[in-house]
Short mmCIF file of C-alpha atoms in Angstrom, two decimals:
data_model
loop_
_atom_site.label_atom_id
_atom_site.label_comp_id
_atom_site.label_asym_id
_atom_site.label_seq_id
_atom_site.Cartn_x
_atom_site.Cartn_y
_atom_site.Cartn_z
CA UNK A 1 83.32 105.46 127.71
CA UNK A 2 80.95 102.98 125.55
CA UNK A 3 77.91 101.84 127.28
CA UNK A 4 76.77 98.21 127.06
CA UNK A 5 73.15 97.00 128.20
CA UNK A 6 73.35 93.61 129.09
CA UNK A 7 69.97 91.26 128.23
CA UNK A 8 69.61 90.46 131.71
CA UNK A 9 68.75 94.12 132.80
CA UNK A 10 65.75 94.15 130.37
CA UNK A 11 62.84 93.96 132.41
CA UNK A 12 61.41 90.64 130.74
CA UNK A 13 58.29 92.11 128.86
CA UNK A 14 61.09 94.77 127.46
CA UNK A 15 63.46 92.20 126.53
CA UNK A 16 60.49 90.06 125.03
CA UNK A 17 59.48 93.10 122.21
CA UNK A 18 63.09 93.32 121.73
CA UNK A 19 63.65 89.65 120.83
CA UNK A 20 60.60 89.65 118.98
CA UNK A 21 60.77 92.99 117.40
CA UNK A 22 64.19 92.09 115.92
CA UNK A 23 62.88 88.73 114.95
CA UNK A 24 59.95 90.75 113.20
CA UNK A 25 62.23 92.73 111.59
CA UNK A 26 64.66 90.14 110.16
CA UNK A 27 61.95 88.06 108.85
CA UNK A 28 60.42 90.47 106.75
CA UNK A 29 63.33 92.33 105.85
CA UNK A 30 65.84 89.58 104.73
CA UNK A 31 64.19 89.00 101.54
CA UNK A 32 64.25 92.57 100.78
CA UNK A 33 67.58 93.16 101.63
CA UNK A 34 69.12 90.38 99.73
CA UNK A 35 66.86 91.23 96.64
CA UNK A 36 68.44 95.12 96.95
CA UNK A 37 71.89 93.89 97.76
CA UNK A 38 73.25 96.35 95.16
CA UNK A 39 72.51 99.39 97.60
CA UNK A 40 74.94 97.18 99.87
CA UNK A 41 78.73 98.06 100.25
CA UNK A 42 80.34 95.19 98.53
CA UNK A 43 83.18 92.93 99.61
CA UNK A 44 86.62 94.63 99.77
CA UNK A 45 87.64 91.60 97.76
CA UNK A 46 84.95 92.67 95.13
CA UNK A 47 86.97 94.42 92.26
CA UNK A 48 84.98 97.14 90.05
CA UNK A 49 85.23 96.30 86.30
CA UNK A 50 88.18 98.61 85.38
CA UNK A 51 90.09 97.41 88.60
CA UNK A 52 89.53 93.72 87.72
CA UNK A 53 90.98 94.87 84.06
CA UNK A 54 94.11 95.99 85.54
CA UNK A 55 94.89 93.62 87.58
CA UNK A 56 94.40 90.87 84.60
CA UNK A 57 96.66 92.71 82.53
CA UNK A 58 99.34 93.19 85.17
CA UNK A 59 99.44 89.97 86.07
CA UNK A 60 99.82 88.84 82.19
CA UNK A 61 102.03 91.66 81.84
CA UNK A 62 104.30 89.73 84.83
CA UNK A 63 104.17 86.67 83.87
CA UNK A 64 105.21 87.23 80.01
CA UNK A 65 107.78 90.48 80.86
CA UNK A 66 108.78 89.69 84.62
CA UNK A 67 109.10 86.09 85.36
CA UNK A 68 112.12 85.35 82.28
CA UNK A 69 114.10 87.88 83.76
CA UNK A 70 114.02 87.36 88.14
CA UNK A 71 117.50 84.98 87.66
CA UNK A 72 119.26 87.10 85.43
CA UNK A 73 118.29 91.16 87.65
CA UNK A 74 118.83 89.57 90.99
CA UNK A 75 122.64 88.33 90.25
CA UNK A 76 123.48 91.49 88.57
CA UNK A 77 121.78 93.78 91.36
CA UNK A 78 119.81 95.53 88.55
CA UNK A 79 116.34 95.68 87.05
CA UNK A 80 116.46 95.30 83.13
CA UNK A 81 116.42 98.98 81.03
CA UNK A 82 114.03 97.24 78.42
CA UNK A 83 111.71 96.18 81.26
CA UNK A 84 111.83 99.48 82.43
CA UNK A 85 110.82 101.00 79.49
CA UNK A 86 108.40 98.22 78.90
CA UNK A 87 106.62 99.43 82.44
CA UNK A 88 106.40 103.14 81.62
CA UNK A 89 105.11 101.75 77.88
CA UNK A 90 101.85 99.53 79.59
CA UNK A 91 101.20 102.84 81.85
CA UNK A 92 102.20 100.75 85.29
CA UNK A 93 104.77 103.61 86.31
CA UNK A 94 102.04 106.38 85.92
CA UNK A 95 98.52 105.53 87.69
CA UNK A 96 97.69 107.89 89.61
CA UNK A 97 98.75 110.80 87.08
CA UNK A 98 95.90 112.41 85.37
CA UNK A 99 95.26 111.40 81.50
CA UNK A 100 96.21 115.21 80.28
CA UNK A 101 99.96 113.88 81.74
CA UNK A 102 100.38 111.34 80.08
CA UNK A 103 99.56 108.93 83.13
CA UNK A 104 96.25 106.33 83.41
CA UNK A 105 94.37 108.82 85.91
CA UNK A 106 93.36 105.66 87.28
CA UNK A 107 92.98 104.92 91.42
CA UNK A 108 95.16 104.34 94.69
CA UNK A 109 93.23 100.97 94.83
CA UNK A 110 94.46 100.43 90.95
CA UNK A 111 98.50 101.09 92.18
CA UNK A 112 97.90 98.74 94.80
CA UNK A 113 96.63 95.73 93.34
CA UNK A 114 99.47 96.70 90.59
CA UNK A 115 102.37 96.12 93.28
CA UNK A 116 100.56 93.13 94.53
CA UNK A 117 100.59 91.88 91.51
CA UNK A 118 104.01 92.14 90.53
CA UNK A 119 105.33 90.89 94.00
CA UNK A 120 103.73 87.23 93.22
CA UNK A 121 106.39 87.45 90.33
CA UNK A 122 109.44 89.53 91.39
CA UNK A 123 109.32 91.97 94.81
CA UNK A 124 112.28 93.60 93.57
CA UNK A 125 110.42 95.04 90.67
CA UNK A 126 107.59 95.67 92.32
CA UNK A 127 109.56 98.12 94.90
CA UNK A 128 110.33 100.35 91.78
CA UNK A 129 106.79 100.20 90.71
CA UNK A 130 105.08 101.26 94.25
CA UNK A 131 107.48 103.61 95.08
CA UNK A 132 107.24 105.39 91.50
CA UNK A 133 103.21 105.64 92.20
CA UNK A 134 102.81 105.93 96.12
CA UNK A 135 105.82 108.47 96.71
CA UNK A 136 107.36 109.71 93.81
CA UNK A 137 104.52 110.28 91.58
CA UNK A 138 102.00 111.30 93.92
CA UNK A 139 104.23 114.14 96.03
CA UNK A 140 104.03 115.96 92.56
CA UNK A 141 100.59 115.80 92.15
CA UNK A 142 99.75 116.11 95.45
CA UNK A 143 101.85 119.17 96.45
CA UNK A 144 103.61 120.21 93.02
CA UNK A 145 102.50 123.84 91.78
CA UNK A 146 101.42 124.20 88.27
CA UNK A 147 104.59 124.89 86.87
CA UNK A 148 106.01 121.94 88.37
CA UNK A 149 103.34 119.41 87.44
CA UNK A 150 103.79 121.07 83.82
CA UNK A 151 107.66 120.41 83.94
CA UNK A 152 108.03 116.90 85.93
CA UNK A 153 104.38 114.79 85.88
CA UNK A 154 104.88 114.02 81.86
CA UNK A 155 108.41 112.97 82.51
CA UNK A 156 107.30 110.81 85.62
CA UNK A 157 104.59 109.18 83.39
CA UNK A 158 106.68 108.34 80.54
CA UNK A 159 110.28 107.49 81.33
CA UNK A 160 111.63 109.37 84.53
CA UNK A 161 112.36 107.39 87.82
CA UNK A 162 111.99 109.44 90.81
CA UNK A 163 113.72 108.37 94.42
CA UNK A 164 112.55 109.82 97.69
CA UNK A 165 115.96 111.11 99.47
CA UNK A 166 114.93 110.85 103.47
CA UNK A 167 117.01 108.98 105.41
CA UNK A 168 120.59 109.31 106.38
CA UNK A 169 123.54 107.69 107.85
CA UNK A 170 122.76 108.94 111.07
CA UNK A 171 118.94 109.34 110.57
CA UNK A 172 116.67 105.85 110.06
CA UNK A 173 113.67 105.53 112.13
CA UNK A 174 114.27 109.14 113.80
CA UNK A 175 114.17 110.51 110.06
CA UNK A 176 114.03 114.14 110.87
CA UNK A 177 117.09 114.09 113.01
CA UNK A 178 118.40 114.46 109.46
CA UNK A 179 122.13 116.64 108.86
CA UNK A 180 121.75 117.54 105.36
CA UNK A 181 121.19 121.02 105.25
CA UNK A 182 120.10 123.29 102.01
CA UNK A 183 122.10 127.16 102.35
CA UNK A 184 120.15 130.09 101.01
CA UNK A 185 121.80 132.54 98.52
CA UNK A 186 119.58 134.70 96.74
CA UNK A 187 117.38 132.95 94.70
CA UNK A 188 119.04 129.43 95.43
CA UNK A 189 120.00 127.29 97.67
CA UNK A 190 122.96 125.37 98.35
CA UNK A 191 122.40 121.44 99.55
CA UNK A 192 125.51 119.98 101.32
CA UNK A 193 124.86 116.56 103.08
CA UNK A 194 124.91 112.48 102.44
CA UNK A 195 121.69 110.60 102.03
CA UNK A 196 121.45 106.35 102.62
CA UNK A 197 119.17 103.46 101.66
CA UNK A 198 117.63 105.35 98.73
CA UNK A 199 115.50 103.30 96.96
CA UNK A 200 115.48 103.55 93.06
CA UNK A 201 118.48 105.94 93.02
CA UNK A 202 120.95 103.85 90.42
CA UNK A 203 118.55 104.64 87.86
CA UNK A 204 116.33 107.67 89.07
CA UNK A 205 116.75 110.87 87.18
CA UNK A 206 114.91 113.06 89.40
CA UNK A 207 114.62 112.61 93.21
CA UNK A 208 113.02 114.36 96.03
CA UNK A 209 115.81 115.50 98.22
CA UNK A 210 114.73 116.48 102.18
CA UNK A 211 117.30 118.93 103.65
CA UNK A 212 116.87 121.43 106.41
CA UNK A 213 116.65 124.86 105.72
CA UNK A 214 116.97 126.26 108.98
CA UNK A 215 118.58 123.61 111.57
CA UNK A 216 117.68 125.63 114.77
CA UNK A 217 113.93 125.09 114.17
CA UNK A 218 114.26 121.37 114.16
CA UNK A 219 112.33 119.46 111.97
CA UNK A 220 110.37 122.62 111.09
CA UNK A 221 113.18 123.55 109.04
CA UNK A 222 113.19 120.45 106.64
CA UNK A 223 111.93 121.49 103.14
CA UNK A 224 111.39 119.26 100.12
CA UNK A 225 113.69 119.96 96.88
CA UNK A 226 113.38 118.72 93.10
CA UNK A 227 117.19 117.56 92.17
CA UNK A 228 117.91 116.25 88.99
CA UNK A 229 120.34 113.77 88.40
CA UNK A 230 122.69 115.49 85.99
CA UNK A 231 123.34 118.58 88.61
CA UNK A 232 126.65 119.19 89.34
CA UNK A 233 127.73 118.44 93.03
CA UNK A 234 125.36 115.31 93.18
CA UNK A 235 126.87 111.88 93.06
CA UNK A 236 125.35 108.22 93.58
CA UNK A 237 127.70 106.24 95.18
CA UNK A 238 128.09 102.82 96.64
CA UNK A 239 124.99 100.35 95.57
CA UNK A 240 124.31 98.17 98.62
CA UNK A 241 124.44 94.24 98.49
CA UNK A 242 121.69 93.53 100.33
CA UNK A 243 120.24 90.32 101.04
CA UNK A 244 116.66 90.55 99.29
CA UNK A 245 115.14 92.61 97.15
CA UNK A 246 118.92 92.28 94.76
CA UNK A 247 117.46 93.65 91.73
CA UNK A 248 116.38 97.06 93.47
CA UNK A 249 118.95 99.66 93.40
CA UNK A 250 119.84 101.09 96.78
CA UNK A 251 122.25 103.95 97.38
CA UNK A 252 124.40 106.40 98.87
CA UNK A 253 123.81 109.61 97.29
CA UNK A 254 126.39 112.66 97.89
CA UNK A 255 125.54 116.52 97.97
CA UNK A 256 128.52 118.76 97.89
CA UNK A 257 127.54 122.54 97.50
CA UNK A 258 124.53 121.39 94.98
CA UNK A 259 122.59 124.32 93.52
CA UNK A 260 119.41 124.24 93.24
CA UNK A 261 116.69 127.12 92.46
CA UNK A 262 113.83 127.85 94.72
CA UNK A 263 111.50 127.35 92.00
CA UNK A 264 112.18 123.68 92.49
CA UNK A 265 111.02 123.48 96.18
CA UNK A 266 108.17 121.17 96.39
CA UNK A 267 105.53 123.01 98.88
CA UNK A 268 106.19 125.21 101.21
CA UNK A 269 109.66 126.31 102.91
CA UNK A 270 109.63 124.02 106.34
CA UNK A 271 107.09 121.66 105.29
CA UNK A 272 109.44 119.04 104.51
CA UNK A 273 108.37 117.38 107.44
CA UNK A 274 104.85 117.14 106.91
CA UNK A 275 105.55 116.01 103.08
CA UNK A 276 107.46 113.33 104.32
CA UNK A 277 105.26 112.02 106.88
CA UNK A 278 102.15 111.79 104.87
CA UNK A 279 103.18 110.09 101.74
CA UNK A 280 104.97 107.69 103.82
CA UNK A 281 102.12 106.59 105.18
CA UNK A 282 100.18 106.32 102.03
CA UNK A 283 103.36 104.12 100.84
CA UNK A 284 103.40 101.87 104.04
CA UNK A 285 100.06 100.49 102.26
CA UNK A 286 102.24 99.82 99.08
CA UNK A 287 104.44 97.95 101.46
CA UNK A 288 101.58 95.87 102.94
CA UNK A 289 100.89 95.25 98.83
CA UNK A 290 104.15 94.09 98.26
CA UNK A 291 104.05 91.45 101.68
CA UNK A 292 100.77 90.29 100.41
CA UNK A 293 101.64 89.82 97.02
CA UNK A 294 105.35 87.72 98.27
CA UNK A 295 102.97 85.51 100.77
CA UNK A 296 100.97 84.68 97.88
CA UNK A 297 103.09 83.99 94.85
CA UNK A 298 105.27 81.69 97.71
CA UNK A 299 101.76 80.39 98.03
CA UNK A 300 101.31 79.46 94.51
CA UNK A 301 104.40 78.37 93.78
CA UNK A 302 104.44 75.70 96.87
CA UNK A 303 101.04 74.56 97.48
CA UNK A 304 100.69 72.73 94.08
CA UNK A 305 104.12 70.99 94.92
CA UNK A 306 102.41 69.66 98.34
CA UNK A 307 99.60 68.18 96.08
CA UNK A 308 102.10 66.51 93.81
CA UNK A 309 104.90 65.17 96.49
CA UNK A 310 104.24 61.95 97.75
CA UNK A 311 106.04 60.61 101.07
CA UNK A 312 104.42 57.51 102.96
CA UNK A 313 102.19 56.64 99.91
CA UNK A 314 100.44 59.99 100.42
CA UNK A 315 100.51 63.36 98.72
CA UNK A 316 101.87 65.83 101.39
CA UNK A 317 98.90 67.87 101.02
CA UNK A 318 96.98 64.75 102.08
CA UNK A 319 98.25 64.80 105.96
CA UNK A 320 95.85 66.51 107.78
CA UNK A 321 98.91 67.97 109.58
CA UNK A 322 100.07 69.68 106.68
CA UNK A 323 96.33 70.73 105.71
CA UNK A 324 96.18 72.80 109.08
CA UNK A 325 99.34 74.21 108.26
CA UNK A 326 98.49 75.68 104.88
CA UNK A 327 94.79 76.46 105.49
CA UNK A 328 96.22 78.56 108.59
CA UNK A 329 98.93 79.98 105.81
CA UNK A 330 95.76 80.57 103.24
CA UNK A 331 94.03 82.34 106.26
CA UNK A 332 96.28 84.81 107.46
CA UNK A 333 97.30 85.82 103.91
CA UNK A 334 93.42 86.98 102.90
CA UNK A 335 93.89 88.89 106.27
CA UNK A 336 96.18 90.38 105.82
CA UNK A 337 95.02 91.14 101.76
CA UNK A 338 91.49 92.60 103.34
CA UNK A 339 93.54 95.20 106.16
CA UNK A 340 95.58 96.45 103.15
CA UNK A 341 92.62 96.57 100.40
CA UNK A 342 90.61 98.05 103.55
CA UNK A 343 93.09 101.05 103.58
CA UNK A 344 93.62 101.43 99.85
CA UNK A 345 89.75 101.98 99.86
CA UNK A 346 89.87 104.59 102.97
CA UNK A 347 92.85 106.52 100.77
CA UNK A 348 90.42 106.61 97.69
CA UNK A 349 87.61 108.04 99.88
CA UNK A 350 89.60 110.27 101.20
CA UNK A 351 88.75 108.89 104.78
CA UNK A 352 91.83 108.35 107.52
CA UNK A 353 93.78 105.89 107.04
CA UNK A 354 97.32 106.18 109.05
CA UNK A 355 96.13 103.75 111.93
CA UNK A 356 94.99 100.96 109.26
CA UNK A 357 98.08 101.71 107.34
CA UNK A 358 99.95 101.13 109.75
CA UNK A 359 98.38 98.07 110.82
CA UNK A 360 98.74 96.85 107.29
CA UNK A 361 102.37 97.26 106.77
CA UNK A 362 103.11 95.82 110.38
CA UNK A 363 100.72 92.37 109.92
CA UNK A 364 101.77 91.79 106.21
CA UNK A 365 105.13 92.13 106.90
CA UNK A 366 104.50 89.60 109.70
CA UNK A 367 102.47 87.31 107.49
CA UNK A 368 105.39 87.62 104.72
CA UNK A 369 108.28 86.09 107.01
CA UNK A 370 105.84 83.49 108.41
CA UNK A 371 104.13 82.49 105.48
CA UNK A 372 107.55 82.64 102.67
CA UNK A 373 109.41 80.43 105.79
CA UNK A 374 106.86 77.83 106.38
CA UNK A 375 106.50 77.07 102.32
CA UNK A 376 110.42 76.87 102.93
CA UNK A 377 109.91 73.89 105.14
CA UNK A 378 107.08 72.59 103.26
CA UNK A 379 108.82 71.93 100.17
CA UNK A 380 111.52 70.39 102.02
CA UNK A 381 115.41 69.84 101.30
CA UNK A 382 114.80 71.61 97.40
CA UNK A 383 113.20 74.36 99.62
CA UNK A 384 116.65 75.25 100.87
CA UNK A 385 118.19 75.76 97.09
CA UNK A 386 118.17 78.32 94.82
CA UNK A 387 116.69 76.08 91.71
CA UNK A 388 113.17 77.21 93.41
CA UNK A 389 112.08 80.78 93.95
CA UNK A 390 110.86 79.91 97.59
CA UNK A 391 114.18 81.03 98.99
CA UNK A 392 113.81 84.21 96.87
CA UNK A 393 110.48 85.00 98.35
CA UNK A 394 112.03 84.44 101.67
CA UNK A 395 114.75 87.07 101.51
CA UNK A 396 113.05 89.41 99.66
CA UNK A 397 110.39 89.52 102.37
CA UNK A 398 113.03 90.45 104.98
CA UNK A 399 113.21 94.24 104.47
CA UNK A 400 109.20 94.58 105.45
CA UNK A 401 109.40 94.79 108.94
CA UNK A 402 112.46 97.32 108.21
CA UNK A 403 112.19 100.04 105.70
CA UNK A 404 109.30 102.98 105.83
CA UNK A 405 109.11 102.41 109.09
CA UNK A 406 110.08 99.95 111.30
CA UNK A 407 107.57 97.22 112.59
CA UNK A 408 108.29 98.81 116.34
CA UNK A 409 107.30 102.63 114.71
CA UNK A 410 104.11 101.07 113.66
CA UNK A 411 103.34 99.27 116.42
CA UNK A 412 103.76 102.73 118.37
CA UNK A 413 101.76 104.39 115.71
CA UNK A 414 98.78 102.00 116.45
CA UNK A 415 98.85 102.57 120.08
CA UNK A 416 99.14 106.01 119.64
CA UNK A 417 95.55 105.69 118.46
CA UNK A 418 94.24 103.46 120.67
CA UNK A 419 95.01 105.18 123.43
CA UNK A 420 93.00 108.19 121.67
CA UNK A 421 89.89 106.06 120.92
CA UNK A 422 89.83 104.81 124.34
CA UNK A 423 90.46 108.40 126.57
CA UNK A 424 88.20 109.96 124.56
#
């Protein structure tokens, strides 16, 4: 319990040193403090050098490579193979991975300003991009033995997609309720099972494939394998035709007696579970990225339309009305930017993080849907066609209160620790 001295039970001469002391203090200390502000922590919103850098280039790198292309990917359901390339080329697909890999060896605050980035341009390409870093690269560096890292981190950094196979028909938020199961046989195991919503599977050629080893232990028996997408028995199916994010391939993927060798278990035997759980919550702040980044490029595609529109003999940015509306917009957006920069910065310190990252994914999402449906209305009737990207914004932003964990399984996340903070 947190004790709180109110002013009134000072005794008066007490409260009087106190006042003054801290007045004392204050006035002979500001000066120094602002003149030694570089001992300070600095803003969140205070980018080092080689951070700034990145995010410059990204951005160009969206504007030039991304933007001529969001028509044409979201009516054929597919991101572009050059663009692809093009991303693994500029070192976007590789971060995190150390230099002797091939990869930038740069930081988790670098991927995350990188998905931001790309999400003011195109979500849908910025889901391949933040998965590829947050989950797919990062498991392997993470948790991969030598061998492993030797085999699968070059590919990764230069022109391998990897998919993160978790959920199931019958397993979404209860993940680890999951049927596939992986058969030992000597050296190898057997996976038999069906896997659903799998992000980046149409053109993944490695994926991480969760399937339990031992059903009667639960999710103690889940254990993470490498499969590769040329191994016989393994099939990706049915691409779903979803209502946002078009361009991002999402599958079925089929196991039917797949073999795979135990030298391609990632970790340990059983700690599937505990694989799953924390790089999921490292990419629920890629998530909060991606919401951030949608708010905003809705943002700066709409606001400069409100300041050229004129209705009434006014611009519509002009009626204070409107004002309130976007400065509230503008507001929760750098909110919701600081919570998920806030978290990036706590992953990089290697501080906890899986209360704030929830509590990023859960209010960006939020912010998304309000923000991408209020530019909706402020751009009025050409709001409502496809000739703007508004409407793509809007759909696009959909899926962030759904996948990686539902809004609700956040929500209960963050309770979950503010009920510890507060028995404690």
């Amino acid at each position: 319990m947190r004790s709180v001295i109110f002013r009134s039970q000072l005794k008066p001469l007490k409260a009087s040193l106190f006042v003054n002391g801290f007045n004392n203090f204050t006035c002979n200390n500001n000066y120094k403090l602002r003149r030694n502000h570089t001992n300070a922590p600095s803003p969140l919103s205070i980018l080092s050098e080689d951070e700034q850098f990145f995010k410059e280039t990204v951005r160009k790198f969206s504007q030039d490579q991304i933007a001529p292309l969001i028509k044409k990917m979201d009516k054929e359901h597919r991101i572009d193979d050059e663009l692809v390339k093009k991303l693994f080329e500029n070192g976007f697909m590789a971060i995190e991975i150390d230099q002797e890999y091939g990869g930038s060896g740069s930081s988790f605050m670098s991927s995350t300003l990188t998905v931001e980035e790309i999400a003011k341009v195109d979500p849908s390409v910025s889901v391949l991009v933040d998965l590829q870093n947050t989950l797919g690269n990062n498991v392997m560096l993470k948790v991969g033995n030598k061998e492993q890292k030797e085999k699968y981190l070059p590919r990764l950094a230069q022109d391998t997609v990897s998919s993160f196979c978790l959920s199931e028909p019958s397993s979404g938020s209860d993940a680890f309720a999951l049927k596939t199961t992986a058969k030992k046989d000597g050296d190898y195991y057997y996976i038999n099972g069906t896997k659903m919503w799998i992000s980046n599977s149409d053109i993944a050629g490695v994926f991480y494939v969760f399937a339990n080893t031992d059903p009667s232990k639960g999710h103690k028996g889940v254990t993470c394998f490498i499969v590769e997408r040329n191994q016989e028995g393994f099939s990706v199916a049915k691409k779903e035709d979803k209502l946002g994010m078009r361009a991002s391939g999402t599958c079925v993927l089929h196991f039917d007696n797949v073999k795979v060798h135990k030298d391609n278990i990632v970790g340990e035997i059983g700690e599937g579970y505990k694989i799953a759980i924390t790089f999921l919550n490292e990419g629920r702040i890629g998530i909060g990225a991606q919401m951030v980044g949608i708010a905003q490029g809705c943002l700066d595609h709409t606001i400069p339309y409100t300041l050229e529109r004129k209705q009434f003999g006014s611009r519509i940015f002009d009626f204070q009305s409107m004002q309130h509306q976007i400065a509230r917009a503008v507001t929760e957006v750098e909110t919701a930017r600081l919570i998920v920069y806030n978290t990036a910065r706590l992953v990089d310190a290697g501080l906890p993080f899986i209360k704030e990252a929830a509590m990023a994914k859960y209010y960006a999402s939020e912010v998304a849907g309000k923000v991408t449906s209020v530019c909706i209305d402020w751009m009025g009737g050409v709001g409502f066609t496809t000739d703007y990207p508004q409407e793509k914004f809007y759909r696009d932003c959909k899926v962030g209160p759904i996948y990686e964990g539902t809004t609700n399984m956040q929500l209960s996340t963050i309770a979950k620790f503010i009920k510890k903070e507060y028995e404690q």
